[in-house]
Short mmCIF file of C-alpha atoms and ligand atoms in Angstrom, two decimals:
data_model
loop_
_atom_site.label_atom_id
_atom_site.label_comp_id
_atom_site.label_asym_id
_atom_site.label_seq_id
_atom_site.Cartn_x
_atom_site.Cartn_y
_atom_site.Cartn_z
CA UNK A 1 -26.98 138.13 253.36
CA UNK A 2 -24.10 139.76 254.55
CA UNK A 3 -21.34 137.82 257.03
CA UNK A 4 -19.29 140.28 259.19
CA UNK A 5 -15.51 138.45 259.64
CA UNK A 6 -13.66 139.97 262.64
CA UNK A 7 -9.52 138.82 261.71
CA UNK A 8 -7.92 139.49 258.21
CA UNK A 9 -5.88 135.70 258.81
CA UNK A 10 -5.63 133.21 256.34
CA UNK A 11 -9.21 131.80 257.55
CA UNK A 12 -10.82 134.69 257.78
CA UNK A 13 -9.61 135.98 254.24
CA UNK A 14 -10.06 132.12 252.97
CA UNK A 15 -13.84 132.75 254.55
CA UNK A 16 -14.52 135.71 252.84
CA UNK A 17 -13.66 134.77 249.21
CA UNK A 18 -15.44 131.29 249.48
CA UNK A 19 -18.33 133.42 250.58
CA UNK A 20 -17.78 136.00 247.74
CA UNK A 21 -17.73 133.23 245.40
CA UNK A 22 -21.27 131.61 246.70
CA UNK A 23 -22.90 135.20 246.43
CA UNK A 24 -22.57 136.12 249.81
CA UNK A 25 -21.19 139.35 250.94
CA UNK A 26 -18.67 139.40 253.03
CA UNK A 27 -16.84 142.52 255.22
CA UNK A 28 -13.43 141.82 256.96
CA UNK A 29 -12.40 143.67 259.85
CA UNK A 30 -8.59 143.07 260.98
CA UNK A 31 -7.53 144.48 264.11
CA UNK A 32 -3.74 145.34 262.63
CA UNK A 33 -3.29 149.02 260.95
CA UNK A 34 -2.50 147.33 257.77
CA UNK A 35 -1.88 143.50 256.84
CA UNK A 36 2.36 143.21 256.46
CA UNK A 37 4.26 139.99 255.85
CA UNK A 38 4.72 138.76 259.44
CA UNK A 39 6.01 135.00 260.17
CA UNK A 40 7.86 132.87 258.90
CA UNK A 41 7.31 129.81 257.02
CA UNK A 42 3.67 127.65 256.88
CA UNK A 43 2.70 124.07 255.52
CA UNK A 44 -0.37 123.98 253.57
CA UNK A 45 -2.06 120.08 252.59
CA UNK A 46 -3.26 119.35 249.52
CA UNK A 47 -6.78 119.15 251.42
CA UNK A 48 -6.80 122.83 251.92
CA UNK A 49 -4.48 123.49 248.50
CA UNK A 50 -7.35 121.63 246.82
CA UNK A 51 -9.73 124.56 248.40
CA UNK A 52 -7.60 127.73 247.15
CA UNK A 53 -7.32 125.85 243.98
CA UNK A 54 -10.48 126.14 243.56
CA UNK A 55 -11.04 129.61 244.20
CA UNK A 56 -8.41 130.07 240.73
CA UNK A 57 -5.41 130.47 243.77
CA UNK A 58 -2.80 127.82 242.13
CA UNK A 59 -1.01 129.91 239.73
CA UNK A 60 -0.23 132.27 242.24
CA UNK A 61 0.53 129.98 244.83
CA UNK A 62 3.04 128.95 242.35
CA UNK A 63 5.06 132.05 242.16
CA UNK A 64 5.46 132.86 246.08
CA UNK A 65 5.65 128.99 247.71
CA UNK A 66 7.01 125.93 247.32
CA UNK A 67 5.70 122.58 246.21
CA UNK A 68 6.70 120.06 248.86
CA UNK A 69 8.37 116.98 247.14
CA UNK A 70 9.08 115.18 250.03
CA UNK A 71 8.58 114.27 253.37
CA UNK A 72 11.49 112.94 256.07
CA UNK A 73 11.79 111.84 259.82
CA UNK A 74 14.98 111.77 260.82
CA UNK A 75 16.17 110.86 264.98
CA UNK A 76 18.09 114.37 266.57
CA UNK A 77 21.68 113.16 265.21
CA UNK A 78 20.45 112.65 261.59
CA UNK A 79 18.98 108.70 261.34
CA UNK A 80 16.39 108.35 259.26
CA UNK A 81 12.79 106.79 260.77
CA UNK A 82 10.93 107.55 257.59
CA UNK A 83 10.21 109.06 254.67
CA UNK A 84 7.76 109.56 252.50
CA UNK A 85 6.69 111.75 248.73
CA UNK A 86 3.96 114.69 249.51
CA UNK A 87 1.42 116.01 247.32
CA UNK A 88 1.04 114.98 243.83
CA UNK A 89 4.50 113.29 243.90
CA UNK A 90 2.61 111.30 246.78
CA UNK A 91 -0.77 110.65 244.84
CA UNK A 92 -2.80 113.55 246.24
CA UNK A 93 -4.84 115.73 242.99
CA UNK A 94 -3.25 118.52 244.50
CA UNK A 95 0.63 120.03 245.72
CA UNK A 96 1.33 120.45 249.41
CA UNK A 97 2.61 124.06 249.68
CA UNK A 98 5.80 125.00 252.12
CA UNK A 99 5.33 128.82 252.04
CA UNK A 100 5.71 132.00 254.35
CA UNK A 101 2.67 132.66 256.01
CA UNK A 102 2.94 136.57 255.20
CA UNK A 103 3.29 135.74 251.29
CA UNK A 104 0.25 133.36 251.75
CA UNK A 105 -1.51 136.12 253.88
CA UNK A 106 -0.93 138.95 251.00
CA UNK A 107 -1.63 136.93 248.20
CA UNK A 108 -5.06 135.68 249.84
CA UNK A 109 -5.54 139.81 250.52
CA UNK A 110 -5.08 140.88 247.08
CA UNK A 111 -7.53 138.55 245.67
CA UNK A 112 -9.72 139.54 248.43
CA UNK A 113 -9.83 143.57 247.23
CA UNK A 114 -9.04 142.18 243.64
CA UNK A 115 -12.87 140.42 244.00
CA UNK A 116 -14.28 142.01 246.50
CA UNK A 117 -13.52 146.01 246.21
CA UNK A 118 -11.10 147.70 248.87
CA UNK A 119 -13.32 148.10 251.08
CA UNK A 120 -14.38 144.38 251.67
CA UNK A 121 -11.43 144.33 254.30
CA UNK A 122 -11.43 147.25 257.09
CA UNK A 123 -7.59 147.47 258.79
CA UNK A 124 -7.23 148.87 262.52
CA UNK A 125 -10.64 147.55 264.04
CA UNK A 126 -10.28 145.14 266.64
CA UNK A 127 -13.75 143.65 267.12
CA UNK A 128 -14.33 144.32 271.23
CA UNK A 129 -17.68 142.65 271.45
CA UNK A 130 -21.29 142.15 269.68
CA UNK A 131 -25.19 141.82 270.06
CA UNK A 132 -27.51 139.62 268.63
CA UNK A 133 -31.46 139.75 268.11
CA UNK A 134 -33.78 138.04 266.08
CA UNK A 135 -32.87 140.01 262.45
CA UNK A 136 -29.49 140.11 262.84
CA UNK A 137 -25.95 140.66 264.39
CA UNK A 138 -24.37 143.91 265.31
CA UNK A 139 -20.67 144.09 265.68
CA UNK A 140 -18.67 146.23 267.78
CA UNK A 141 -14.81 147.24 266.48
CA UNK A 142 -12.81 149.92 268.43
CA UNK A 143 -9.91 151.86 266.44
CA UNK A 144 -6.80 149.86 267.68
CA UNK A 145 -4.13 152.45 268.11
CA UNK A 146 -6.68 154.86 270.09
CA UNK A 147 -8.76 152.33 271.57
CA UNK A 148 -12.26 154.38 271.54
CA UNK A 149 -15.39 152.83 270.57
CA UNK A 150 -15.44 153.86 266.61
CA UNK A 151 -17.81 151.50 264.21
CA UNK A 152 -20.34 149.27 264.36
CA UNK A 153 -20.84 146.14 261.56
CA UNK A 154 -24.55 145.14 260.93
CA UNK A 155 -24.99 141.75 259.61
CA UNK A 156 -26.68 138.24 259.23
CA UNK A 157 -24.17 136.84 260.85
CA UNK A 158 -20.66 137.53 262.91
CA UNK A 159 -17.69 134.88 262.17
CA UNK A 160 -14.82 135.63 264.81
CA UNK A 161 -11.75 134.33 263.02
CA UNK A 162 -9.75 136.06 264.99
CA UNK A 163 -6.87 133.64 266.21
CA UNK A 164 -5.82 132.13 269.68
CA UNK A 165 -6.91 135.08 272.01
CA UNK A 166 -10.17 135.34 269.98
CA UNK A 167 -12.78 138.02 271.73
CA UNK A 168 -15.78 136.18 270.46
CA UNK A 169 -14.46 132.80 271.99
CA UNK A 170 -13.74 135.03 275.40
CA UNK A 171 -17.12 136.41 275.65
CA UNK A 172 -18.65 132.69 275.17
CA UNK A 173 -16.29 131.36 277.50
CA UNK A 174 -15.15 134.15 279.66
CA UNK A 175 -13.45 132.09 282.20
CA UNK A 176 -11.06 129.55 279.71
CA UNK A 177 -8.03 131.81 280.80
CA UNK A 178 -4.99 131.89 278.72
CA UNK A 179 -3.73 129.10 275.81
CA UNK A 180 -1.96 125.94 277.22
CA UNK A 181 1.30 125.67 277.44
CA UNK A 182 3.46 122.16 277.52
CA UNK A 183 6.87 123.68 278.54
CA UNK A 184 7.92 123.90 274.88
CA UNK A 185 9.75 126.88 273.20
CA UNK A 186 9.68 127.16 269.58
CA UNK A 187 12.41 129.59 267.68
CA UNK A 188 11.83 130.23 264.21
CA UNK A 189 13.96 131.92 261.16
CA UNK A 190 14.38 131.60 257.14
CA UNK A 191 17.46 132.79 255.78
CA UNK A 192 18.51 132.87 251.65
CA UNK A 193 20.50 129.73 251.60
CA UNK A 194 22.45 127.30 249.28
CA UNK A 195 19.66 124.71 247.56
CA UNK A 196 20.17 121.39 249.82
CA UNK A 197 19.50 118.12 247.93
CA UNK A 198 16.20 118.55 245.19
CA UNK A 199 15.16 121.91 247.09
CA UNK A 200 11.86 120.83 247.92
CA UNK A 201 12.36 118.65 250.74
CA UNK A 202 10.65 119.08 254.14
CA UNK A 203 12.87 117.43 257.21
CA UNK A 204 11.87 116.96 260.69
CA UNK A 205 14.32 115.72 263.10
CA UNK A 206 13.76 115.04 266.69
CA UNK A 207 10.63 114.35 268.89
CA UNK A 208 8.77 116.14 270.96
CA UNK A 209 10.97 117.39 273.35
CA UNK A 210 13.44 118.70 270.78
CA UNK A 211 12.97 118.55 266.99
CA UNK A 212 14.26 120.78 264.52
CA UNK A 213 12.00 121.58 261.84
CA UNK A 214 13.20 122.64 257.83
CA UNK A 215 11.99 123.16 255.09
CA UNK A 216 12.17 125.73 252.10
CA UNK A 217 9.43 128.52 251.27
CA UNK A 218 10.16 129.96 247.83
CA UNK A 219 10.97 128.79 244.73
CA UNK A 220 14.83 128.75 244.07
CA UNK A 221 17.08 131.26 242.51
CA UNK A 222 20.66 131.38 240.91
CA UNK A 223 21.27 128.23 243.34
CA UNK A 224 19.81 130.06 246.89
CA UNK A 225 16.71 129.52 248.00
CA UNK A 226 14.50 130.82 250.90
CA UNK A 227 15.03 127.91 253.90
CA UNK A 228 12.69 128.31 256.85
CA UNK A 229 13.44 126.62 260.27
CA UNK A 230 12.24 126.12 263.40
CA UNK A 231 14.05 124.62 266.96
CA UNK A 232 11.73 123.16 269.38
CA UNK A 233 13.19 122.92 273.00
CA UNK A 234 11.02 121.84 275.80
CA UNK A 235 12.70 124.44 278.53
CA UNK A 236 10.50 124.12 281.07
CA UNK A 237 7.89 122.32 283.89
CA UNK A 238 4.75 123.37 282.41
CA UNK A 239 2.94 122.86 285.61
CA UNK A 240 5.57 124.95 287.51
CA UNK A 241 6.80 128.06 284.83
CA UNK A 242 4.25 130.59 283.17
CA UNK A 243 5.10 130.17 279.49
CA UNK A 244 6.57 133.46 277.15
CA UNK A 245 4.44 135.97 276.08
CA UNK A 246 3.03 134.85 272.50
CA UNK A 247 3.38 137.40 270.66
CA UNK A 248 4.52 135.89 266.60
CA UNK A 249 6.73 138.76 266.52
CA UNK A 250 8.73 138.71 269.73
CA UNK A 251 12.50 138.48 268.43
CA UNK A 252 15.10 136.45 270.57
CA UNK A 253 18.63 136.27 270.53
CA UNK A 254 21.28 134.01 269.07
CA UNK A 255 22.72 133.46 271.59
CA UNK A 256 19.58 131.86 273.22
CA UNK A 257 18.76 129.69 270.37
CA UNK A 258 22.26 128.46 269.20
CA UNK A 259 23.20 125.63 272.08
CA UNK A 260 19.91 124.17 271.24
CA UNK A 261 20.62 124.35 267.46
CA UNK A 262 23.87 122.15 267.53
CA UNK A 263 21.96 119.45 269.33
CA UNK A 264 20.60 118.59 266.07
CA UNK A 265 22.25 116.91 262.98
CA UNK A 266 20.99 117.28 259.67
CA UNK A 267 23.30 114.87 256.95
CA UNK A 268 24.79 117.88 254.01
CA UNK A 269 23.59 121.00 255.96
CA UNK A 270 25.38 123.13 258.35
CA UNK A 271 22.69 123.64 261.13
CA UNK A 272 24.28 125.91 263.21
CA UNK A 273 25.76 128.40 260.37
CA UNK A 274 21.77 128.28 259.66
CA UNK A 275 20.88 129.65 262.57
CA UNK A 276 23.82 131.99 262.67
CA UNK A 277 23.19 133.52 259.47
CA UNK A 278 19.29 134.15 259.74
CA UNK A 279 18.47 138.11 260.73
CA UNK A 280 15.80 137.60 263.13
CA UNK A 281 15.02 134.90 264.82
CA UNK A 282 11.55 134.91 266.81
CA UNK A 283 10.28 132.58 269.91
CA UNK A 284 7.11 131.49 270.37
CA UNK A 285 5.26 129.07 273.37
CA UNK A 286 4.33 125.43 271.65
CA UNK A 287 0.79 126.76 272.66
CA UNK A 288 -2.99 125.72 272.34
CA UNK A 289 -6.04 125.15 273.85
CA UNK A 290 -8.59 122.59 274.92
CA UNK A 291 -11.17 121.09 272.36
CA UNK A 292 -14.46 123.50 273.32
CA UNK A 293 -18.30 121.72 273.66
CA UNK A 294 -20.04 124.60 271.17
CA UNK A 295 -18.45 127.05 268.56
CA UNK A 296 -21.74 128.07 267.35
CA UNK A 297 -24.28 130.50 269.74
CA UNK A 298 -27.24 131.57 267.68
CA UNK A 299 -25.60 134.10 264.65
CA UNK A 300 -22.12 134.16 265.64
CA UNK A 301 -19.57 130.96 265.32
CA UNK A 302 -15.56 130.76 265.58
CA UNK A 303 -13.27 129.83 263.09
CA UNK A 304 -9.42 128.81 262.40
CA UNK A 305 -7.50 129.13 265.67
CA UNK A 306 -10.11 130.96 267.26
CA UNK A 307 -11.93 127.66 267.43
CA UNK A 308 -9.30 124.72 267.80
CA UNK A 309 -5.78 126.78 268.06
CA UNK A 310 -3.36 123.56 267.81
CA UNK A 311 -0.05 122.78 268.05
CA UNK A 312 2.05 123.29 265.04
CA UNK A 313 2.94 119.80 264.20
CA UNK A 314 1.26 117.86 261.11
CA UNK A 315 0.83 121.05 258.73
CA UNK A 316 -2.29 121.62 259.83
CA UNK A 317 -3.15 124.39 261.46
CA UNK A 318 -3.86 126.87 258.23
CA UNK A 319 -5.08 123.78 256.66
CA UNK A 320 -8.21 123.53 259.05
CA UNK A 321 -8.67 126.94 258.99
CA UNK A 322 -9.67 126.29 255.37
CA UNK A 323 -11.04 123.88 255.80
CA UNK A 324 -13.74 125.57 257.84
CA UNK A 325 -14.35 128.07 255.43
CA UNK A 326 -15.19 125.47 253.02
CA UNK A 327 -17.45 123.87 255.24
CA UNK A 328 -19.05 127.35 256.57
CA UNK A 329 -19.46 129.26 253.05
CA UNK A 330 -20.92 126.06 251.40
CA UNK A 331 -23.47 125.61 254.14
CA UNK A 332 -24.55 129.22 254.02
CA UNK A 333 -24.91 129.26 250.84
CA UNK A 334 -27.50 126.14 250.87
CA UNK A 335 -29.45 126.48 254.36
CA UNK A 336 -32.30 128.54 254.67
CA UNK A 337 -31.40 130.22 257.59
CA UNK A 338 -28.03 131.31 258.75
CA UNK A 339 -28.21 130.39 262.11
CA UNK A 340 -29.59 126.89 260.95
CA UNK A 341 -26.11 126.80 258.63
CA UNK A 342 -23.79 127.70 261.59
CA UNK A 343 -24.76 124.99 263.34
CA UNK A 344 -24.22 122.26 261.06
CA UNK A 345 -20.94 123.99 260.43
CA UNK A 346 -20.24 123.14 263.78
CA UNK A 347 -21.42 119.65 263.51
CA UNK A 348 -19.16 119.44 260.65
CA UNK A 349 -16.43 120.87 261.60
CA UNK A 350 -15.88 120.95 265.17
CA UNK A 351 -15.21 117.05 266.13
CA UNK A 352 -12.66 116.55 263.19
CA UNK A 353 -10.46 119.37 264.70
CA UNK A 354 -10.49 118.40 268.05
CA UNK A 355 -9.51 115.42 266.75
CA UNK A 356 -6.41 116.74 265.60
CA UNK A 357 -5.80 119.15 268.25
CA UNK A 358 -5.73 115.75 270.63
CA UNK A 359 -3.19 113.77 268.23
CA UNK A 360 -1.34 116.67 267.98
CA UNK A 361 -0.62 116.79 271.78
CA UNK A 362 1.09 113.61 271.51
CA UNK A 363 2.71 114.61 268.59
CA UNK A 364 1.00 113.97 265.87
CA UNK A 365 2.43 111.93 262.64
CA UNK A 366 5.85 112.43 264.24
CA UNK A 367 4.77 110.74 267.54
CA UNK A 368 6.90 108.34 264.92
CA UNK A 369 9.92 109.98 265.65
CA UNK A 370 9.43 109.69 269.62
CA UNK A 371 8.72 106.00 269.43
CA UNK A 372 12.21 105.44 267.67
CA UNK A 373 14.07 108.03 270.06
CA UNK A 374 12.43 106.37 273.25
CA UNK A 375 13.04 102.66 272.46
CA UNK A 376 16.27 103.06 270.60
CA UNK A 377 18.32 106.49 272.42
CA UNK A 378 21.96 105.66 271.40
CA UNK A 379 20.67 104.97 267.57
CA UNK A 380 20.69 101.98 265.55
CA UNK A 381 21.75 100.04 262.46
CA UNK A 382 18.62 98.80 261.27
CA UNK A 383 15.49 101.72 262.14
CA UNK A 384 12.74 97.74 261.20
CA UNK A 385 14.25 96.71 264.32
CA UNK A 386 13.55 99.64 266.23
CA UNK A 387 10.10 99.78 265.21
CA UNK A 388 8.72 97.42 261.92
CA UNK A 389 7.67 99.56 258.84
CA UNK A 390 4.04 98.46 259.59
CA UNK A 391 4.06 100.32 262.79
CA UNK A 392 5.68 103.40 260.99
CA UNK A 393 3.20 103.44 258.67
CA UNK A 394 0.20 102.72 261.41
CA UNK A 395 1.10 106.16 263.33
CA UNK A 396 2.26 108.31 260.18
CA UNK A 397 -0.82 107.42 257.72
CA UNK A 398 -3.27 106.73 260.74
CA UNK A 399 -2.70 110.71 261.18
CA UNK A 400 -3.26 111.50 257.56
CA UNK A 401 -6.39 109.60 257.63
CA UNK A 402 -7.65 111.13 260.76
CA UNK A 403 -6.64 114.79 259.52
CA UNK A 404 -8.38 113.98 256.60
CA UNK A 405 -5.79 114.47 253.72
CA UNK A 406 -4.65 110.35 252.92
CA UNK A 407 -4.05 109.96 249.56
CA UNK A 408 -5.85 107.93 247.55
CA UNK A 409 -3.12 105.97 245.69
CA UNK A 410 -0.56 105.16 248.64
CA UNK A 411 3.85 106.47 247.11
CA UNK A 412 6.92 105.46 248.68
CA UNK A 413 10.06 107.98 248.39
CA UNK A 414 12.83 106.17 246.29
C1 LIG B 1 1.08 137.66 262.93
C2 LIG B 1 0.98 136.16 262.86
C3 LIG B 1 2.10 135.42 262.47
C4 LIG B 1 2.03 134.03 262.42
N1 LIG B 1 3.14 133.34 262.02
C5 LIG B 1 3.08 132.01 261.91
C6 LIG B 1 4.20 131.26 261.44
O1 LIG B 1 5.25 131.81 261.16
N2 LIG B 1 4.08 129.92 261.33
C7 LIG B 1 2.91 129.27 261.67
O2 LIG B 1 2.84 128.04 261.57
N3 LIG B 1 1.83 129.94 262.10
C8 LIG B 1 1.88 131.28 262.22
N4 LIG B 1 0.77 131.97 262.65
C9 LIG B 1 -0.46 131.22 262.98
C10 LIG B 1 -1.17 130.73 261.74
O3 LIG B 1 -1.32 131.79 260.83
C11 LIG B 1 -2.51 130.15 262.14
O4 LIG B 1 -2.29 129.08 263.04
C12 LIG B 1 -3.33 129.55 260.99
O5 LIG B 1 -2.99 130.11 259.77
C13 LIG B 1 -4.83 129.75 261.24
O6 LIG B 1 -5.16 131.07 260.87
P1 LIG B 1 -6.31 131.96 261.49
O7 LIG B 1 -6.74 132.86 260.38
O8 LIG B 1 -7.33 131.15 262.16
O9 LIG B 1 -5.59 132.78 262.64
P2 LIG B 1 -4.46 133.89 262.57
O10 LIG B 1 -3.50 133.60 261.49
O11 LIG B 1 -3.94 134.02 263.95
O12 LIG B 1 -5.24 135.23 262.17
C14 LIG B 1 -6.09 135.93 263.06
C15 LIG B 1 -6.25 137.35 262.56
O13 LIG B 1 -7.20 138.02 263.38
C16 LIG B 1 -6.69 139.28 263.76
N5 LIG B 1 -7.33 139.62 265.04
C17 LIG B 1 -7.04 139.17 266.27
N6 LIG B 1 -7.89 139.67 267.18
C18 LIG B 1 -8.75 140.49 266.50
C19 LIG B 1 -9.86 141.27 266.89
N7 LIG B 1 -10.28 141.33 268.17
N8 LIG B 1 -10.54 141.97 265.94
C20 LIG B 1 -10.14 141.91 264.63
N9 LIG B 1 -9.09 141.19 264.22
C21 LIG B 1 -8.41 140.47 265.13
C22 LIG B 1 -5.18 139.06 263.84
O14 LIG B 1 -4.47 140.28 263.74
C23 LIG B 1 -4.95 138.15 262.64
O15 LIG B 1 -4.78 138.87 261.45
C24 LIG B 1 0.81 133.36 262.76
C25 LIG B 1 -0.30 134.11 263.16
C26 LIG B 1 -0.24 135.50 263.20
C27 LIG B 1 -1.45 136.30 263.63
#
């Protein structure tokens, strides 16, 4: 059998070594000219961690990201709503990861032509549509930069894990238009920065309408340490103001992203000399899309962000992504036929992440975070009688349950 993967991501390259490793062969076709480090950092659950690990990924994982120790909510101006361990410090068999998504991108890569041969992944094809019959799926990939019709894939089957503006999801639902927007503008950067308390601690401070998001994504060195962050401002009336262009690379100013910066207290750590000192600094719409009724038509299914794009709150979108490779390589590997396995893969898959594209519209675990802000705005003394710890732990660990990664034996953070 051989699966045709349109998008070089960290689901599509997650895809094709799961598929690799079941017997399957696997060809990768990635739009870009070559796969570079873009973004900035990534959270990866122990769910999905669990996955690479087994596909021999920990070790390396170890030398470009960051085990995530723990877990905070704080309000805007520093309070603290919760907190919590993460990964095996919280009782999971397996590390969360804070990494960059390029470092996680290469790394999955390299294993890819390590295993697979160079040619598993073709660069500069951006898959432009695709026909179907009764023995097969034939894929159609145009040359990016010149954009004439150049190669054509045959296989068993086409997976389209190629991201938010996904071609396969287009030509299944031509009329969907663009991603959703909700009026929020996120501005990320990662800068080399002084260690800041055990230098493996992930903070999120703020609700929805502003939060400020940081965390580190490499391991530390001589004291520094790589320190990824993110601003969330909602700037605008959805209903009323198209949203940016969405583009992961678009750079913005300082200048832009500063005012919002010093809204936002963070106890031992200079937030706005953060900002300031970070080279680029990129802005991207809080964007994503509605839940869809079928991924799967016949030998061609979605996957990733292509399928359930969601907003980034939770850690979860890579997470999913692998977790539908899982799910897709393990049923093609054990159903007779592959158009059989893509739809249980859909069955599988498809209401758990819509699930979590829904939470995540209402903010997800750190919905928490809102609750305090809304019914407490000038702060407190005492954050149990804002809102009890029960009801803390009701929204933060109902999330983990529905995202599927609870852990088993339930840590508090000294
Ligand atoms: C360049 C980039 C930077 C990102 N940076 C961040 C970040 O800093 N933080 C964060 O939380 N999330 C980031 N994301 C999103 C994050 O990677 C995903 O939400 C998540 O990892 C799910 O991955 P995915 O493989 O489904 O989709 P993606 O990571 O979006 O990967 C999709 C891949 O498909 C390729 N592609 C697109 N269209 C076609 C086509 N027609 N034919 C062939 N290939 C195609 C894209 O070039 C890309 O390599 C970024 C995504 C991209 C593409």
């Amino acid at each position: 059998m051989t699966v045709i993967i349109a998008g070089a991501g960290i689901g599509g390259l997650t895809a094709a070594l799961m598929l690799h490793e079941r017997g399957i062969r696997a060809q990768v076709v990635e739009q870009a000219a070559e796969v570079r480090e873009v973004g900035v950092g990534i959270n990866t659950l122990p769910h999905s961690i669990a996955e690479l690990a087994r596909l021999g990924l920990l070790e390396r994982l170890d030398e470009v990201g960051l085990r995530t120790r723990e877990l905070r909510y704080l309000t805007r101006t520093g309070q603290e709503v919760w907190r919590e361990l993460r990964g095996i410090h919280g009782g999971h068999d397996f590390p969360q990861f804070s990494i960059h998504r390029g470092r996680l991108q290469k790394l999955l890569l390299d294993a890819v032509i390590e295993r697979m041969g160079p040619d598993a992944v073709q660069t500069g094809l951006r898959l432009s549509g695709f026909v179907q019959d009764e023995a097969g799926v034939s894929a159609h990939f145009t040359d990016s930069r010149e954009g004439t019709s150049s190669r054509l894939f045959r296989g068993d089957v086409l997976v389209c894990a190629d991201g938010i503006h996904s071609v396969g999801r287009r030509s299944f639902y031509p009329d969907e238009g663009p991603p959703s927007w909700d009026g929020v503008v996120m501005w990320r950067g990662a800068v080399e920065w002084p260690v800041w308390e055990d230098g493996q601690t992930m903070v999120i401070a703020g609700g929805l309408s502003g939060k400020l998001v940081l965390y580190p994504i490499a391991p530390a060195k001589d004291g520094r340490q790589l320190m990824n962050w993110v601003v969330n401002i909602r700037v605008a009336d959805a209903s009323v103001s198209p949203p940016p262009p969405d583009s992961w690379s678009r750079k913005a100013p300082l200048s832009k992203v500063l005012p919002y910066a010093k809204r936002f207290h963070v106890p031992g750590i200079d937030i706005a000399a953060l900002v300031r000192e970070s080279g680029s600094i990129f802005e991207y719409p809080m964007a994503d899309r509605d839940p869809l009724p079928r991924w799967t038509h016949g030998r061609v299914t979605l996957l990733g962000d292509a399928a359930h794009p969601m907003y980034p709150v939770g850690s979860n979108g890579a997470a999913q992504a692998i977790l539908d490779a899982r799910s897709l390589a393990d049923l093609l590997a054990q159903t007779e036929h592959p158009r059989e396995a893509l739809y249980r893969y859909e069955l599988d898959r498809l209401p758990k992440t819509a699930e979590v594209v829904r939470i995540n519209r209402i903010g997800g675990p750190e919905r928490v975070i809102d609750e305090v802000e809304k019914r407490s705005p000038a702060g407190f003394d005492d954050v149990n009688d804002v809102l009890s710890s029960d009801e803390r732990k009701a929204i933060v660990k109902g999330y983990a349950k529905m995202a599927g990664f609870n852990a088993r034996k339930h840590v508090t953070a000294a």
